[in-house]
């Protein structure tokens, strides 16, 4: 028996992070002791120090899964987000931005310590983004914050691998998987990063073996880390039979998807100039999931993902700026 029609197309659980982006001189990078062009995890004291040192900044809600939902909502999907913010100024920024994008967000804010997660981004004149991430309140999402009725009323539950690292959100995501399964809904999972696989690969392999994941997103490096296969096609061959839908991106070399014995590859969409690759995987997942919930075939789902990824890498920031729905209509029909 098929589950009842869902209120939401996709509900996601992920880090609730505010990106704080400001221009910086080369001297600022040196003076502040920053790792130019890299991403560094920082503590509370360092977050306050760097925030005070920033010039006029642009603040916009971010986080991998939240970025995916922003793309989905822009395409016309009905979405909801579960993530933890603090009761502070940046928590209000995050909540406002995500709701303004048409995404339901009802997770109660916790106290003001630790503060809302933020990624402090210094942009130098050469276009390099130096990122300093304070995970703060996002790591303290409790299972009690889940509204299981909303999870049950969503066609797809989408989980961000980054948030598997801290213990409390990991428990919440396990509970969410159980709620989705009980309601007959699908579970999608993005592996997020090689360091997450290094720490929790056994967990992920166990979830796959237990049939808990319906759609798995990875890039080629994450595929190698999860399977232990350096050869891309050997990794696909090993993992594809274990998950109903496997999606693997390869940057400028396009993307692959395998489902029910069908293996499809699409090339990357042409981009006049790559400005910033942040959010490419997040927006690829948005396009693919939109096609999936609309009943499109694998090739169209991959094409949708490629279109969305190409848009987001053509400008700074991890949220779409162009009309994604119009782009898709123009390029895919």
GROMACS .gro file of C-alpha atoms in nm:
model
  333
    1UNK     CA    1   0.000   0.000   0.000
    2UNK     CA    2   0.143   0.336  -0.103
    3UNK     CA    3   0.178   0.612   0.158
    4UNK     CA    4  -0.068   0.901   0.150
    5UNK     CA    5   0.018   1.214  -0.050
    6UNK     CA    6   0.267   1.427   0.140
    7UNK     CA    7   0.238   1.791   0.246
    8UNK     CA    8   0.612   1.848   0.186
    9UNK     CA    9   0.826   1.723  -0.100
   10UNK     CA   10   1.147   1.726   0.106
   11UNK     CA   11   1.225   1.778   0.473
   12UNK     CA   12   1.593   1.816   0.561
   13UNK     CA   13   1.798   1.797   0.878
   14UNK     CA   14   2.127   1.984   0.878
   15UNK     CA   15   2.356   2.245   1.027
   16UNK     CA   16   2.187   2.582   1.076
   17UNK     CA   17   2.472   2.816   0.985
   18UNK     CA   18   2.483   3.185   0.895
   19UNK     CA   19   2.744   3.279   0.638
   20UNK     CA   20   2.900   3.616   0.727
   21UNK     CA   21   3.092   3.741   0.424
   22UNK     CA   22   3.307   4.054   0.406
   23UNK     CA   23   3.580   4.190   0.178
   24UNK     CA   24   3.929   4.180   0.324
   25UNK     CA   25   4.275   4.302   0.229
   26UNK     CA   26   4.566   4.062   0.196
   27UNK     CA   27   4.718   4.227   0.504
   28UNK     CA   28   4.406   4.133   0.704
   29UNK     CA   29   4.456   3.766   0.628
   30UNK     CA   30   4.816   3.781   0.751
   31UNK     CA   31   4.739   4.000   1.053
   32UNK     CA   32   4.460   3.771   1.172
   33UNK     CA   33   4.663   3.454   1.114
   34UNK     CA   34   4.409   3.304   0.873
   35UNK     CA   35   4.467   3.005   0.642
   36UNK     CA   36   4.403   3.178   0.311
   37UNK     CA   37   4.163   2.991   0.084
   38UNK     CA   38   4.093   2.719   0.338
   39UNK     CA   39   3.824   2.630   0.591
   40UNK     CA   40   3.917   2.623   0.960
   41UNK     CA   41   3.695   2.513   1.249
   42UNK     CA   42   3.709   2.771   1.528
   43UNK     CA   43   3.595   2.803   1.890
   44UNK     CA   44   3.375   3.065   2.057
   45UNK     CA   45   3.656   3.305   2.148
   46UNK     CA   46   3.804   3.297   1.797
   47UNK     CA   47   3.458   3.346   1.644
   48UNK     CA   48   3.408   3.664   1.850
   49UNK     CA   49   3.757   3.788   1.765
   50UNK     CA   50   3.715   3.742   1.391
   51UNK     CA   51   3.360   3.879   1.384
   52UNK     CA   52   3.482   4.197   1.556
   53UNK     CA   53   3.766   4.226   1.302
   54UNK     CA   54   3.540   4.205   0.997
   55UNK     CA   55   3.437   4.505   0.798
   56UNK     CA   56   3.079   4.561   0.676
   57UNK     CA   57   2.946   4.214   0.609
   58UNK     CA   58   2.670   4.038   0.421
   59UNK     CA   59   2.487   3.782   0.632
   60UNK     CA   60   2.282   3.501   0.478
   61UNK     CA   61   2.169   3.169   0.616
   62UNK     CA   62   2.371   2.872   0.494
   63UNK     CA   63   2.452   2.514   0.580
   64UNK     CA   64   2.466   2.229   0.329
   65UNK     CA   65   2.115   2.085   0.365
   66UNK     CA   66   1.962   2.431   0.402
   67UNK     CA   67   2.131   2.534   0.076
   68UNK     CA   68   1.976   2.228  -0.091
   69UNK     CA   69   1.632   2.328   0.034
   70UNK     CA   70   1.683   2.684  -0.094
   71UNK     CA   71   1.741   2.540  -0.441
   72UNK     CA   72   1.443   2.306  -0.413
   73UNK     CA   73   1.214   2.587  -0.300
   74UNK     CA   74   1.335   2.808  -0.585
   75UNK     CA   75   1.238   2.529  -0.826
   76UNK     CA   76   0.889   2.513  -0.677
   77UNK     CA   77   0.913   2.231  -0.422
   78UNK     CA   78   0.745   2.241  -0.082
   79UNK     CA   79   1.015   2.209   0.183
   80UNK     CA   80   1.076   2.205   0.557
   81UNK     CA   81   1.397   2.230   0.760
   82UNK     CA   82   1.503   2.099   1.100
   83UNK     CA   83   1.815   2.255   1.251
   84UNK     CA   84   1.927   2.419   1.573
   85UNK     CA   85   1.989   2.789   1.623
   86UNK     CA   86   2.041   2.987   1.942
   87UNK     CA   87   1.817   3.265   2.068
   88UNK     CA   88   2.043   3.540   1.936
   89UNK     CA   89   2.079   3.784   1.647
   90UNK     CA   90   2.224   3.537   1.398
   91UNK     CA   91   1.960   3.282   1.498
   92UNK     CA   92   1.699   3.537   1.393
   93UNK     CA   93   1.887   3.600   1.066
   94UNK     CA   94   1.888   3.227   0.988
   95UNK     CA   95   1.520   3.181   1.069
   96UNK     CA   96   1.417   3.488   0.869
   97UNK     CA   97   1.619   3.392   0.562
   98UNK     CA   98   1.502   3.034   0.542
   99UNK     CA   99   1.137   3.124   0.598
  100UNK     CA  100   1.162   3.409   0.345
  101UNK     CA  101   1.266   3.144   0.094
  102UNK     CA  102   0.934   2.967   0.147
  103UNK     CA  103   1.077   2.689   0.366
  104UNK     CA  104   0.893   2.583   0.681
  105UNK     CA  105   1.120   2.611   0.988
  106UNK     CA  106   0.976   2.549   1.332
  107UNK     CA  107   1.270   2.411   1.536
  108UNK     CA  108   1.264   2.601   1.869
  109UNK     CA  109   1.571   2.815   1.937
  110UNK     CA  110   1.773   2.709   2.242
  111UNK     CA  111   1.941   2.950   2.487
  112UNK     CA  112   2.205   3.196   2.372
  113UNK     CA  113   2.504   2.977   2.467
  114UNK     CA  114   2.656   2.840   2.256
  115UNK     CA  115   2.572   3.096   1.993
  116UNK     CA  116   2.423   3.027   1.651
  117UNK     CA  117   2.670   2.865   1.412
  118UNK     CA  118   2.840   3.095   1.169
  119UNK     CA  119   3.095   3.076   0.889
  120UNK     CA  120   3.306   3.391   0.885
  121UNK     CA  121   3.423   3.438   0.527
  122UNK     CA  122   3.697   3.686   0.431
  123UNK     CA  123   3.703   3.758   0.057
  124UNK     CA  124   4.031   3.897  -0.075
  125UNK     CA  125   4.063   4.100  -0.397
  126UNK     CA  126   4.176   3.789  -0.588
  127UNK     CA  127   3.839   3.626  -0.516
  128UNK     CA  128   3.972   3.375  -0.263
  129UNK     CA  129   3.732   3.292   0.021
  130UNK     CA  130   3.894   3.220   0.356
  131UNK     CA  131   3.637   3.044   0.575
  132UNK     CA  132   3.631   3.012   0.953
  133UNK     CA  133   3.346   2.797   1.083
  134UNK     CA  134   3.204   2.803   1.433
  135UNK     CA  135   2.950   2.519   1.468
  136UNK     CA  136   2.801   2.643   1.796
  137UNK     CA  137   2.435   2.564   1.861
  138UNK     CA  138   2.396   2.358   1.542
  139UNK     CA  139   2.570   2.065   1.713
  140UNK     CA  140   2.308   2.047   1.989
  141UNK     CA  141   1.996   1.949   1.793
  142UNK     CA  142   1.807   1.710   2.024
  143UNK     CA  143   1.576   1.430   1.916
  144UNK     CA  144   1.304   1.607   2.116
  145UNK     CA  145   1.313   1.891   1.860
  146UNK     CA  146   1.181   1.660   1.586
  147UNK     CA  147   0.818   1.685   1.484
  148UNK     CA  148   0.772   1.329   1.363
  149UNK     CA  149   0.432   1.409   1.214
  150UNK     CA  150   0.599   1.655   0.974
  151UNK     CA  151   0.864   1.397   0.882
  152UNK     CA  152   0.584   1.148   0.813
  153UNK     CA  153   0.416   1.411   0.594
  154UNK     CA  154   0.722   1.457   0.370
  155UNK     CA  155   0.796   1.249   0.060
  156UNK     CA  156   1.173   1.252   0.120
  157UNK     CA  157   1.379   1.296   0.437
  158UNK     CA  158   1.719   1.445   0.340
  159UNK     CA  159   2.006   1.412   0.587
  160UNK     CA  160   2.334   1.607   0.591
  161UNK     CA  161   2.638   1.391   0.667
  162UNK     CA  162   2.819   1.680   0.835
  163UNK     CA  163   2.566   1.667   1.118
  164UNK     CA  164   2.633   1.298   1.182
  165UNK     CA  165   2.954   1.394   1.361
  166UNK     CA  166   2.817   1.536   1.690
  167UNK     CA  167   2.638   1.282   1.908
  168UNK     CA  168   2.312   1.461   1.985
  169UNK     CA  169   2.211   1.536   1.623
  170UNK     CA  170   2.318   1.184   1.525
  171UNK     CA  171   2.059   1.044   1.767
  172UNK     CA  172   1.802   1.283   1.626
  173UNK     CA  173   1.873   1.171   1.269
  174UNK     CA  174   1.844   0.803   1.362
  175UNK     CA  175   1.505   0.877   1.513
  176UNK     CA  176   1.405   1.073   1.203
  177UNK     CA  177   1.502   0.780   0.979
  178UNK     CA  178   1.278   0.553   1.188
  179UNK     CA  179   0.988   0.800   1.161
  180UNK     CA  180   1.027   0.826   0.782
  181UNK     CA  181   1.052   0.450   0.744
  182UNK     CA  182   0.742   0.392   0.957
  183UNK     CA  183   0.549   0.635   0.735
  184UNK     CA  184   0.668   0.467   0.415
  185UNK     CA  185   0.873   0.770   0.307
  186UNK     CA  186   1.212   0.777   0.137
  187UNK     CA  187   1.544   0.867   0.302
  188UNK     CA  188   1.815   1.053   0.112
  189UNK     CA  189   2.163   1.098   0.256
  190UNK     CA  190   2.460   1.308   0.149
  191UNK     CA  191   2.803   1.193   0.264
  192UNK     CA  192   2.922   1.557   0.283
  193UNK     CA  193   3.298   1.513   0.328
  194UNK     CA  194   3.581   1.262   0.347
  195UNK     CA  195   3.653   1.347   0.712
  196UNK     CA  196   3.297   1.250   0.804
  197UNK     CA  197   3.343   0.914   0.631
  198UNK     CA  198   3.678   0.862   0.807
  199UNK     CA  199   3.501   0.900   1.142
  200UNK     CA  200   3.164   0.741   1.067
  201UNK     CA  201   3.207   0.524   0.758
  202UNK     CA  202   3.111   0.211   0.951
  203UNK     CA  203   2.783   0.376   1.052
  204UNK     CA  204   2.709   0.473   0.693
  205UNK     CA  205   2.791   0.128   0.559
  206UNK     CA  206   2.563  -0.023   0.826
  207UNK     CA  207   2.276   0.211   0.729
  208UNK     CA  208   2.319   0.111   0.364
  209UNK     CA  209   2.336  -0.260   0.448
  210UNK     CA  210   2.019  -0.231   0.656
  211UNK     CA  211   1.831  -0.072   0.365
  212UNK     CA  212   1.782   0.257   0.554
  213UNK     CA  213   1.900   0.481   0.267
  214UNK     CA  214   1.703   0.509  -0.057
  215UNK     CA  215   1.907   0.781  -0.228
  216UNK     CA  216   2.278   0.830  -0.159
  217UNK     CA  217   2.469   1.139  -0.276
  218UNK     CA  218   2.849   1.140  -0.296
  219UNK     CA  219   3.128   1.298  -0.493
  220UNK     CA  220   3.400   1.081  -0.643
  221UNK     CA  221   3.636   1.134  -0.347
  222UNK     CA  222   3.368   1.036  -0.097
  223UNK     CA  223   3.283   0.731  -0.307
  224UNK     CA  224   3.646   0.618  -0.286
  225UNK     CA  225   3.656   0.680   0.089
  226UNK     CA  226   3.337   0.483   0.152
  227UNK     CA  227   3.418   0.187  -0.073
  228UNK     CA  228   3.797   0.174  -0.044
  229UNK     CA  229   3.812   0.163  -0.425
  230UNK     CA  230   4.041   0.416  -0.591
  231UNK     CA  231   3.901   0.331  -0.934
  232UNK     CA  232   3.581   0.528  -0.989
  233UNK     CA  233   3.395   0.262  -1.186
  234UNK     CA  234   3.497  -0.010  -0.940
  235UNK     CA  235   3.356   0.202  -0.659
  236UNK     CA  236   3.028   0.248  -0.848
  237UNK     CA  237   3.012  -0.126  -0.918
  238UNK     CA  238   3.063  -0.207  -0.552
  239UNK     CA  239   2.816   0.042  -0.404
  240UNK     CA  240   2.534   0.065  -0.660
  241UNK     CA  241   2.380  -0.278  -0.586
  242UNK     CA  242   2.350  -0.185  -0.218
  243UNK     CA  243   2.141   0.131  -0.250
  244UNK     CA  244   1.827   0.189  -0.462
  245UNK     CA  245   1.954   0.519  -0.609
  246UNK     CA  246   2.322   0.616  -0.614
  247UNK     CA  247   2.425   0.962  -0.733
  248UNK     CA  248   2.793   1.052  -0.773
  249UNK     CA  249   2.925   1.388  -0.892
  250UNK     CA  250   3.264   1.442  -1.060
  251UNK     CA  251   3.293   1.823  -1.083
  252UNK     CA  252   3.372   1.925  -1.443
  253UNK     CA  253   3.340   1.560  -1.551
  254UNK     CA  254   2.967   1.554  -1.490
  255UNK     CA  255   2.767   1.315  -1.277
  256UNK     CA  256   2.649   0.955  -1.268
  257UNK     CA  257   2.337   0.792  -1.129
  258UNK     CA  258   2.255   0.425  -1.096
  259UNK     CA  259   1.910   0.291  -1.011
  260UNK     CA  260   1.748  -0.047  -1.071
  261UNK     CA  261   2.032  -0.152  -1.302
  262UNK     CA  262   2.017   0.166  -1.511
  263UNK     CA  263   2.341   0.367  -1.521
  264UNK     CA  264   2.322   0.722  -1.659
  265UNK     CA  265   2.594   0.985  -1.703
  266UNK     CA  266   2.543   1.352  -1.789
  267UNK     CA  267   2.817   1.606  -1.861
  268UNK     CA  268   2.859   1.920  -1.652
  269UNK     CA  269   2.667   2.223  -1.776
  270UNK     CA  270   2.886   2.484  -1.945
  271UNK     CA  271   2.979   2.782  -1.726
  272UNK     CA  272   3.131   3.097  -1.872
  273UNK     CA  273   3.345   3.152  -1.562
  274UNK     CA  274   3.366   2.954  -1.240
  275UNK     CA  275   3.359   3.210  -0.958
  276UNK     CA  276   3.301   3.004  -0.644
  277UNK     CA  277   3.239   2.629  -0.617
  278UNK     CA  278   3.089   2.654  -0.267
  279UNK     CA  279   2.743   2.497  -0.269
  280UNK     CA  280   2.785   2.312  -0.599
  281UNK     CA  281   2.709   1.973  -0.445
  282UNK     CA  282   2.423   2.118  -0.240
  283UNK     CA  283   2.253   2.266  -0.545
  284UNK     CA  284   2.319   1.956  -0.752
  285UNK     CA  285   2.127   1.758  -0.488
  286UNK     CA  286   1.848   2.017  -0.506
  287UNK     CA  287   1.804   1.971  -0.878
  288UNK     CA  288   1.823   1.594  -0.861
  289UNK     CA  289   1.574   1.568  -0.576
  290UNK     CA  290   1.334   1.805  -0.750
  291UNK     CA  291   1.333   1.581  -1.054
  292UNK     CA  292   1.295   1.276  -0.832
  293UNK     CA  293   0.991   1.402  -0.641
  294UNK     CA  294   0.835   1.512  -0.971
  295UNK     CA  295   0.875   1.162  -1.114
  296UNK     CA  296   1.139   1.246  -1.376
  297UNK     CA  297   1.377   0.981  -1.513
  298UNK     CA  298   1.739   0.951  -1.404
  299UNK     CA  299   1.878   1.149  -1.698
  300UNK     CA  300   1.646   1.442  -1.633
  301UNK     CA  301   1.721   1.435  -1.260
  302UNK     CA  302   2.094   1.451  -1.332
  303UNK     CA  303   2.042   1.729  -1.586
  304UNK     CA  304   1.842   1.929  -1.333
  305UNK     CA  305   2.124   1.884  -1.082
  306UNK     CA  306   2.384   1.999  -1.335
  307UNK     CA  307   2.184   2.310  -1.425
  308UNK     CA  308   2.148   2.411  -1.060
  309UNK     CA  309   2.515   2.345  -0.982
  310UNK     CA  310   2.626   2.551  -1.282
  311UNK     CA  311   2.418   2.846  -1.165
  312UNK     CA  312   2.559   2.852  -0.813
  313UNK     CA  313   2.927   2.826  -0.916
  314UNK     CA  314   2.888   3.126  -1.148
  315UNK     CA  315   2.873   3.371  -0.853
  316UNK     CA  316   2.982   3.408  -0.492
  317UNK     CA  317   2.771   3.237  -0.229
  318UNK     CA  318   2.601   2.902  -0.192
  319UNK     CA  319   2.244   3.009  -0.267
  320UNK     CA  320   2.094   3.054  -0.615
  321UNK     CA  321   2.071   3.409  -0.748
  322UNK     CA  322   1.914   3.345  -1.089
  323UNK     CA  323   1.559   3.218  -1.143
  324UNK     CA  324   1.624   2.842  -1.126
  325UNK     CA  325   1.277   2.752  -1.244
  326UNK     CA  326   1.323   2.968  -1.554
  327UNK     CA  327   1.670   2.821  -1.619
  328UNK     CA  328   1.534   2.470  -1.598
  329UNK     CA  329   1.243   2.553  -1.827
  330UNK     CA  330   1.486   2.703  -2.080
  331UNK     CA  331   1.742   2.422  -2.077
  332UNK     CA  332   1.531   2.116  -2.004
  333UNK     CA  333   1.172   2.201  -2.081
   0.00000   0.00000   0.00000
